[in-house]
PDB file of C-alpha atoms in Angstrom:
ATOM      1  CA  MET U   1      -3.024 -27.557 -16.425  1.00 46.00           C
ATOM      2  CA  ARG U   2       0.713 -27.330 -15.814  1.00 39.00           C
ATOM      3  CA  ARG U   3       0.432 -23.547 -15.532  1.00 40.00           C
ATOM      4  CA  VAL U   4      -2.336 -23.861 -12.936  1.00 35.00           C
ATOM      5  CA  VAL U   5      -0.238 -26.291 -10.873  1.00 31.00           C
ATOM      6  CA  MET U   6       2.746 -23.924 -11.059  1.00 32.00           C
ATOM      7  CA  MET U   7       0.604 -20.965  -9.971  1.00 39.00           C
ATOM      8  CA  LEU U   8      -0.813 -22.953  -7.047  1.00 35.00           C
ATOM      9  CA  ALA U   9       2.690 -23.981  -5.998  1.00 34.00           C
ATOM     10  CA  LEU U  10       3.862 -20.349  -6.167  1.00 38.00           C
ATOM     11  CA  GLY U  11       0.875 -19.221  -4.100  1.00 44.00           C
ATOM     12  CA  ALA U  12       1.522 -21.911  -1.500  1.00 39.00           C
ATOM     13  CA  ALA U  13       5.182 -20.888  -1.299  1.00 36.00           C
ATOM     14  CA  LEU U  14       4.232 -17.247  -0.753  1.00 41.00           C
ATOM     15  CA  LEU U  15       1.752 -18.129   1.959  1.00 42.00           C
ATOM     16  CA  ALA U  16       4.189 -20.493   3.627  1.00 37.00           C
ATOM     17  CA  GLY U  17       6.739 -17.684   3.674  1.00 38.00           C
ATOM     18  CA  CYS U  18       4.231 -15.471   5.435  1.00 38.00           C
ATOM     19  CA  LYS U  19       3.956 -17.941   8.311  1.00 37.00           C
ATOM     20  CA  SER U  20       7.688 -17.978   8.889  1.00 33.00           C
ATOM     21  CA  SER U  21       7.811 -14.462  10.306  1.00 40.00           C
ATOM     22  CA  GLU U  22       5.044 -12.803  12.255  1.00 45.00           C
ATOM     23  CA  PRO U  23       4.286  -9.193  11.333  1.00 52.00           C
ATOM     24  CA  GLY U  24       3.374  -8.245  14.868  1.00 56.00           C
ATOM     25  CA  LYS U  25       0.214  -6.529  15.942  1.00 60.00           C
ATOM     26  CA  SER U  26      -1.519  -3.903  13.904  1.00 65.00           C
ATOM     27  CA  ALA U  27      -1.185  -0.268  14.814  1.00 65.00           C
ATOM     28  CA  SER U  28      -4.213   1.093  16.647  1.00 66.00           C
ATOM     29  CA  ARG U  29      -6.292   3.931  15.318  1.00 75.00           C
ATOM     30  CA  ASP U  30      -5.095   5.949  18.331  1.00 78.00           C
ATOM     31  CA  GLU U  31      -1.533   5.753  16.983  1.00 82.00           C
ATOM     32  CA  PHE U  32      -2.734   7.416  13.780  1.00 88.00           C
ATOM     33  CA  LYS U  33      -3.184  10.619  15.813  1.00 88.00           C
ATOM     34  CA  LYS U  34       0.608  10.973  15.736  1.00 90.00           C
ATOM     35  CA  LEU U  35       0.175  12.198  12.150  1.00 92.00           C
ATOM     36  CA  ALA U  36      -1.524  15.377  13.369  1.00 92.00           C
ATOM     37  CA  GLY U  37       0.529  18.344  12.292  1.00 92.00           C
ATOM     38  CA  ALA U  38       1.638  16.783   8.998  1.00 95.00           C
ATOM     39  CA  PRO U  39       2.335  19.327   6.227  1.00 94.00           C
ATOM     40  CA  ALA U  40      -0.779  20.477   4.363  1.00 90.00           C
ATOM     41  CA  GLY U  41      -0.186  18.285   1.315  1.00 88.00           C
ATOM     42  CA  LEU U  42       0.063  15.191   3.482  1.00 96.00           C
ATOM     43  CA  ALA U  43      -2.501  16.117   6.127  1.00 95.00           C
ATOM     44  CA  GLY U  44      -5.328  15.639   3.616  1.00 95.00           C
ATOM     45  CA  LEU U  45      -4.361  11.990   3.251  1.00 95.00           C
ATOM     46  CA  TYR U  46      -4.419  11.367   6.957  1.00 94.00           C
ATOM     47  CA  ARG U  47      -7.871  12.914   7.306  1.00 95.00           C
ATOM     48  CA  GLN U  48      -9.118   9.984   5.178  1.00 96.00           C
ATOM     49  CA  PRO U  49      -7.984   6.933   7.174  1.00 96.00           C
ATOM     50  CA  SER U  50      -9.075   3.581   5.709  1.00 96.00           C
ATOM     51  CA  LYS U  51     -11.358   5.345   3.231  1.00 97.00           C
ATOM     52  CA  LEU U  52     -11.959   3.771  -0.174  1.00 98.00           C
ATOM     53  CA  LEU U  53     -11.877   6.499  -2.791  1.00 98.00           C
ATOM     54  CA  GLY U  54     -13.473   6.442  -6.211  1.00 96.00           C
ATOM     55  CA  GLY U  55     -12.077   8.239  -9.194  1.00 95.00           C
ATOM     56  CA  GLY U  56     -10.169   5.334 -10.695  1.00 95.00           C
ATOM     57  CA  LYS U  57      -7.065   5.941 -12.737  1.00 96.00           C
ATOM     58  CA  ASP U  58      -7.773   9.666 -13.232  1.00 97.00           C
ATOM     59  CA  GLY U  59      -8.368  10.279  -9.532  1.00 97.00           C
ATOM     60  CA  PHE U  60      -5.198   8.413  -8.590  1.00 98.00           C
ATOM     61  CA  GLU U  61      -3.086  10.311 -11.145  1.00 97.00           C
ATOM     62  CA  LYS U  62      -4.486  13.640  -9.926  1.00 97.00           C
ATOM     63  CA  ARG U  63      -3.636  12.712  -6.338  1.00 97.00           C
ATOM     64  CA  ILE U  64      -0.055  11.785  -7.294  1.00 97.00           C
ATOM     65  CA  GLU U  65       0.225  15.108  -9.131  1.00 97.00           C
ATOM     66  CA  LYS U  66      -1.159  16.963  -6.107  1.00 96.00           C
ATOM     67  CA  LEU U  67       1.454  15.280  -3.901  1.00 97.00           C
ATOM     68  CA  ARG U  68       4.394  16.541  -5.973  1.00 97.00           C
ATOM     69  CA  GLY U  69       7.099  17.754  -3.663  1.00 97.00           C
ATOM     70  CA  HIS U  70       6.626  14.719  -1.403  1.00 97.00           C
ATOM     71  CA  PRO U  71       7.779  11.160  -2.043  1.00 98.00           C
ATOM     72  CA  VAL U  72       4.870   8.706  -2.216  1.00 98.00           C
ATOM     73  CA  VAL U  73       4.642   5.051  -1.171  1.00 98.00           C
ATOM     74  CA  VAL U  74       1.708   3.171  -2.705  1.00 98.00           C
ATOM     75  CA  THR U  75       0.641  -0.259  -1.509  1.00 98.00           C
ATOM     76  CA  ALA U  76      -1.480  -2.278  -3.950  1.00 98.00           C
ATOM     77  CA  TRP U  77      -3.583  -4.789  -2.011  1.00 98.00           C
ATOM     78  CA  ALA U  78      -6.789  -6.832  -1.931  1.00 98.00           C
ATOM     79  CA  SER U  79      -8.831  -8.329   0.888  1.00 97.00           C
ATOM     80  CA  TRP U  80      -8.432 -11.840  -0.559  1.00 96.00           C
ATOM     81  CA  CYS U  81      -4.616 -11.578  -0.592  1.00 96.00           C
ATOM     82  CA  GLY U  82      -2.945 -13.435   2.301  1.00 95.00           C
ATOM     83  CA  PRO U  83       0.460 -11.776   1.797  1.00 97.00           C
ATOM     84  CA  CYS U  84      -1.298  -8.363   1.837  1.00 96.00           C
ATOM     85  CA  ARG U  85      -2.779  -9.218   5.233  1.00 94.00           C
ATOM     86  CA  PHE U  86       0.699 -10.206   6.432  1.00 96.00           C
ATOM     87  CA  GLU U  87       2.388  -6.938   5.462  1.00 96.00           C
ATOM     88  CA  PHE U  88      -0.406  -4.476   6.336  1.00 95.00           C
ATOM     89  CA  PRO U  89       0.879  -3.902   9.905  1.00 95.00           C
ATOM     90  CA  PHE U  90       4.218  -2.879   8.380  1.00 97.00           C
ATOM     91  CA  PHE U  91       2.511  -0.160   6.313  1.00 97.00           C
ATOM     92  CA  GLN U  92       0.430   0.959   9.296  1.00 95.00           C
ATOM     93  CA  ARG U  93       3.494   1.454  11.473  1.00 95.00           C
ATOM     94  CA  GLN U  94       5.717   2.945   8.759  1.00 97.00           C
ATOM     95  CA  ALA U  95       3.008   5.454   7.832  1.00 97.00           C
ATOM     96  CA  VAL U  96       2.741   6.533  11.475  1.00 95.00           C
ATOM     97  CA  LYS U  97       6.525   6.734  11.742  1.00 96.00           C
ATOM     98  CA  ARG U  98       7.236   8.529   8.438  1.00 97.00           C
ATOM     99  CA  GLY U  99       3.915  10.087   7.435  1.00 97.00           C
ATOM    100  CA  LYS U 100       5.009  13.655   8.119  1.00 97.00           C
ATOM    101  CA  GLN U 101       7.709  13.390   5.437  1.00 97.00           C
ATOM    102  CA  VAL U 102       6.343  10.719   3.067  1.00 98.00           C
ATOM    103  CA  ALA U 103       2.880  10.358   1.530  1.00 98.00           C
ATOM    104  CA  PHE U 104       1.226   6.950   1.783  1.00 98.00           C
ATOM    105  CA  LEU U 105      -1.614   5.727  -0.433  1.00 98.00           C
ATOM    106  CA  GLY U 106      -3.312   2.424  -1.075  1.00 98.00           C
ATOM    107  CA  VAL U 107      -4.793   0.861  -4.188  1.00 98.00           C
ATOM    108  CA  ASN U 108      -7.442  -1.783  -3.547  1.00 98.00           C
ATOM    109  CA  SER U 109      -7.112  -3.771  -6.746  1.00 97.00           C
ATOM    110  CA  GLN U 110      -9.454  -6.393  -8.181  1.00 95.00           C
ATOM    111  CA  ASP U 111     -11.576  -6.580  -5.055  1.00 96.00           C
ATOM    112  CA  ASN U 112     -15.156  -5.811  -4.107  1.00 94.00           C
ATOM    113  CA  GLN U 113     -16.076  -2.895  -1.893  1.00 95.00           C
ATOM    114  CA  ASP U 114     -17.804  -4.856   0.908  1.00 97.00           C
ATOM    115  CA  ASP U 115     -14.856  -7.227   1.392  1.00 97.00           C
ATOM    116  CA  ALA U 116     -12.374  -4.349   1.152  1.00 97.00           C
ATOM    117  CA  ASN U 117     -14.231  -2.335   3.811  1.00 97.00           C
ATOM    118  CA  LYS U 118     -14.382  -5.348   6.147  1.00 96.00           C
ATOM    119  CA  PHE U 119     -10.640  -5.876   5.620  1.00 95.00           C
ATOM    120  CA  LEU U 120      -9.968  -2.212   6.465  1.00 96.00           C
ATOM    121  CA  ASP U 121     -12.077  -2.557   9.624  1.00 94.00           C
ATOM    122  CA  ASP U 122      -9.765  -5.389  10.700  1.00 91.00           C
ATOM    123  CA  TYR U 123      -6.548  -3.786   9.387  1.00 92.00           C
ATOM    124  CA  PRO U 124      -7.103  -0.014   9.415  1.00 95.00           C
ATOM    125  CA  LEU U 125      -4.735   2.282   7.568  1.00 95.00           C
ATOM    126  CA  PRO U 126      -4.008   5.906   8.467  1.00 96.00           C
ATOM    127  CA  PHE U 127      -4.336   6.788   4.754  1.00 97.00           C
ATOM    128  CA  PRO U 128      -6.928   6.225   1.990  1.00 98.00           C
ATOM    129  CA  SER U 129      -6.945   3.673  -0.813  1.00 98.00           C
ATOM    130  CA  TYR U 130      -8.229   4.078  -4.336  1.00 98.00           C
ATOM    131  CA  GLU U 131     -10.745   1.519  -5.543  1.00 97.00           C
ATOM    132  CA  ASP U 132      -9.396  -0.366  -8.543  1.00 97.00           C
ATOM    133  CA  PRO U 133     -11.844  -3.172  -9.391  1.00 95.00           C
ATOM    134  CA  ASP U 134     -10.485  -3.661 -12.920  1.00 94.00           C
ATOM    135  CA  GLY U 135      -6.776  -3.230 -12.145  1.00 95.00           C
ATOM    136  CA  GLU U 136      -6.411  -0.042 -14.231  1.00 96.00           C
ATOM    137  CA  VAL U 137      -4.737   1.946 -11.447  1.00 97.00           C
ATOM    138  CA  ALA U 138      -2.329  -0.877 -10.602  1.00 96.00           C
ATOM    139  CA  HIS U 139      -1.516  -1.130 -14.312  1.00 95.00           C
ATOM    140  CA  LEU U 140      -0.171   2.448 -14.154  1.00 94.00           C
ATOM    141  CA  PHE U 141       2.791   1.196 -12.146  1.00 93.00           C
ATOM    142  CA  LYS U 142       3.015  -2.192 -13.902  1.00 93.00           C
ATOM    143  CA  VAL U 143       1.766  -4.462 -11.095  1.00 95.00           C
ATOM    144  CA  VAL U 144       1.729  -8.135 -12.118  1.00 94.00           C
ATOM    145  CA  GLY U 145       0.483  -9.560  -8.807  1.00 95.00           C
ATOM    146  CA  LEU U 146      -0.479  -8.567  -5.309  1.00 97.00           C
ATOM    147  CA  PRO U 147       0.809  -7.253  -3.075  1.00 98.00           C
ATOM    148  CA  ALA U 148       2.995  -4.679  -4.752  1.00 98.00           C
ATOM    149  CA  THR U 149       4.532  -1.426  -3.560  1.00 98.00           C
ATOM    150  CA  ALA U 150       5.225   1.519  -5.843  1.00 98.00           C
ATOM    151  CA  TYR U 151       7.554   4.364  -4.940  1.00 98.00           C
ATOM    152  CA  TYR U 152       7.107   7.779  -6.524  1.00 98.00           C
ATOM    153  CA  ASP U 153       9.784  10.448  -6.204  1.00 97.00           C
ATOM    154  CA  ARG U 154       9.143  14.089  -5.306  1.00 97.00           C
ATOM    155  CA  ARG U 155       8.529  14.910  -8.991  1.00 96.00           C
ATOM    156  CA  GLY U 156       5.678  12.392  -9.166  1.00 96.00           C
ATOM    157  CA  GLU U 157       7.698   9.934 -11.256  1.00 96.00           C
ATOM    158  CA  LEU U 158       7.637   6.202 -10.599  1.00 97.00           C
ATOM    159  CA  ALA U 159      11.028   5.420  -9.052  1.00 97.00           C
ATOM    160  CA  TYR U 160      10.667   1.735  -8.155  1.00 98.00           C
ATOM    161  CA  LEU U 161       8.174  -1.133  -7.976  1.00 98.00           C
ATOM    162  CA  HIS U 162       8.548  -3.895  -5.397  1.00 98.00           C
ATOM    163  CA  GLN U 163       6.553  -7.000  -6.359  1.00 98.00           C
ATOM    164  CA  GLY U 164       5.436  -9.320  -3.583  1.00 97.00           C
ATOM    165  CA  ALA U 165       5.090  -9.039   0.163  1.00 98.00           C
ATOM    166  CA  TYR U 166       7.767  -7.565   2.346  1.00 98.00           C
ATOM    167  CA  ALA U 167       9.246 -10.232   4.606  1.00 97.00           C
ATOM    168  CA  SER U 168       9.751  -7.726   7.416  1.00 97.00           C
ATOM    169  CA  GLU U 169       9.030  -4.168   8.405  1.00 97.00           C
ATOM    170  CA  ALA U 170      12.778  -3.528   8.341  1.00 97.00           C
ATOM    171  CA  LYS U 171      12.895  -4.419   4.614  1.00 98.00           C
ATOM    172  CA  LEU U 172       9.998  -2.066   3.895  1.00 98.00           C
ATOM    173  CA  GLY U 173      11.750   0.674   5.896  1.00 98.00           C
ATOM    174  CA  GLU U 174      14.964   0.141   3.913  1.00 98.00           C
ATOM    175  CA  ASP U 175      13.094   0.560   0.621  1.00 98.00           C
ATOM    176  CA  ILE U 176      11.308   3.668   1.886  1.00 98.00           C
ATOM    177  CA  GLU U 177      14.723   5.135   2.777  1.00 97.00           C
ATOM    178  CA  ARG U 178      16.150   4.154  -0.615  1.00 97.00           C
ATOM    179  CA  TYR U 179      13.291   5.046  -2.983  1.00 97.00           C
ATOM    180  CA  ALA U 180      10.945   7.513  -1.237  1.00 93.00           C
ATOM    181  CA  ARG U 181      13.193  10.557  -1.511  1.00 87.00           C
TER     182      ARG U 181
END
């Protein structure tokens, strides 16, 4: 019982933190057109906006391998996650801003497809997300809760994992500069 109370208190604190700073409006799908002309390895991602991809752990690992030569930012999210909803506009805008140099991917973890698709209708991404109903993909980069952001270097090696929501787009941008090289 004590553990449940502690988890509820932690969740309330995270959600309260989300209300303290507004993320701003979501990027429009029209803004995603700015990614036209991305290098071939990245262009394939941006031809799959807001798409939920199957393939699980193997598909995700193959995609990371295929993206070698480019740093990769992976956001692990779920439709039921309030902090994910808060930080999604940050990922939308950063992907539009940096998507010609950095690969962006999503992992929709421990969610159901209908809810995830509705969420992506409301908060579209210029890149695809891998379906991860059992958390196997997120386990690859040691996620312990959502949201989480994994940074892979140009060799396809995990460079850093940020647990929790970003408080601001500036903080996300700083981590992209630091770890997505």
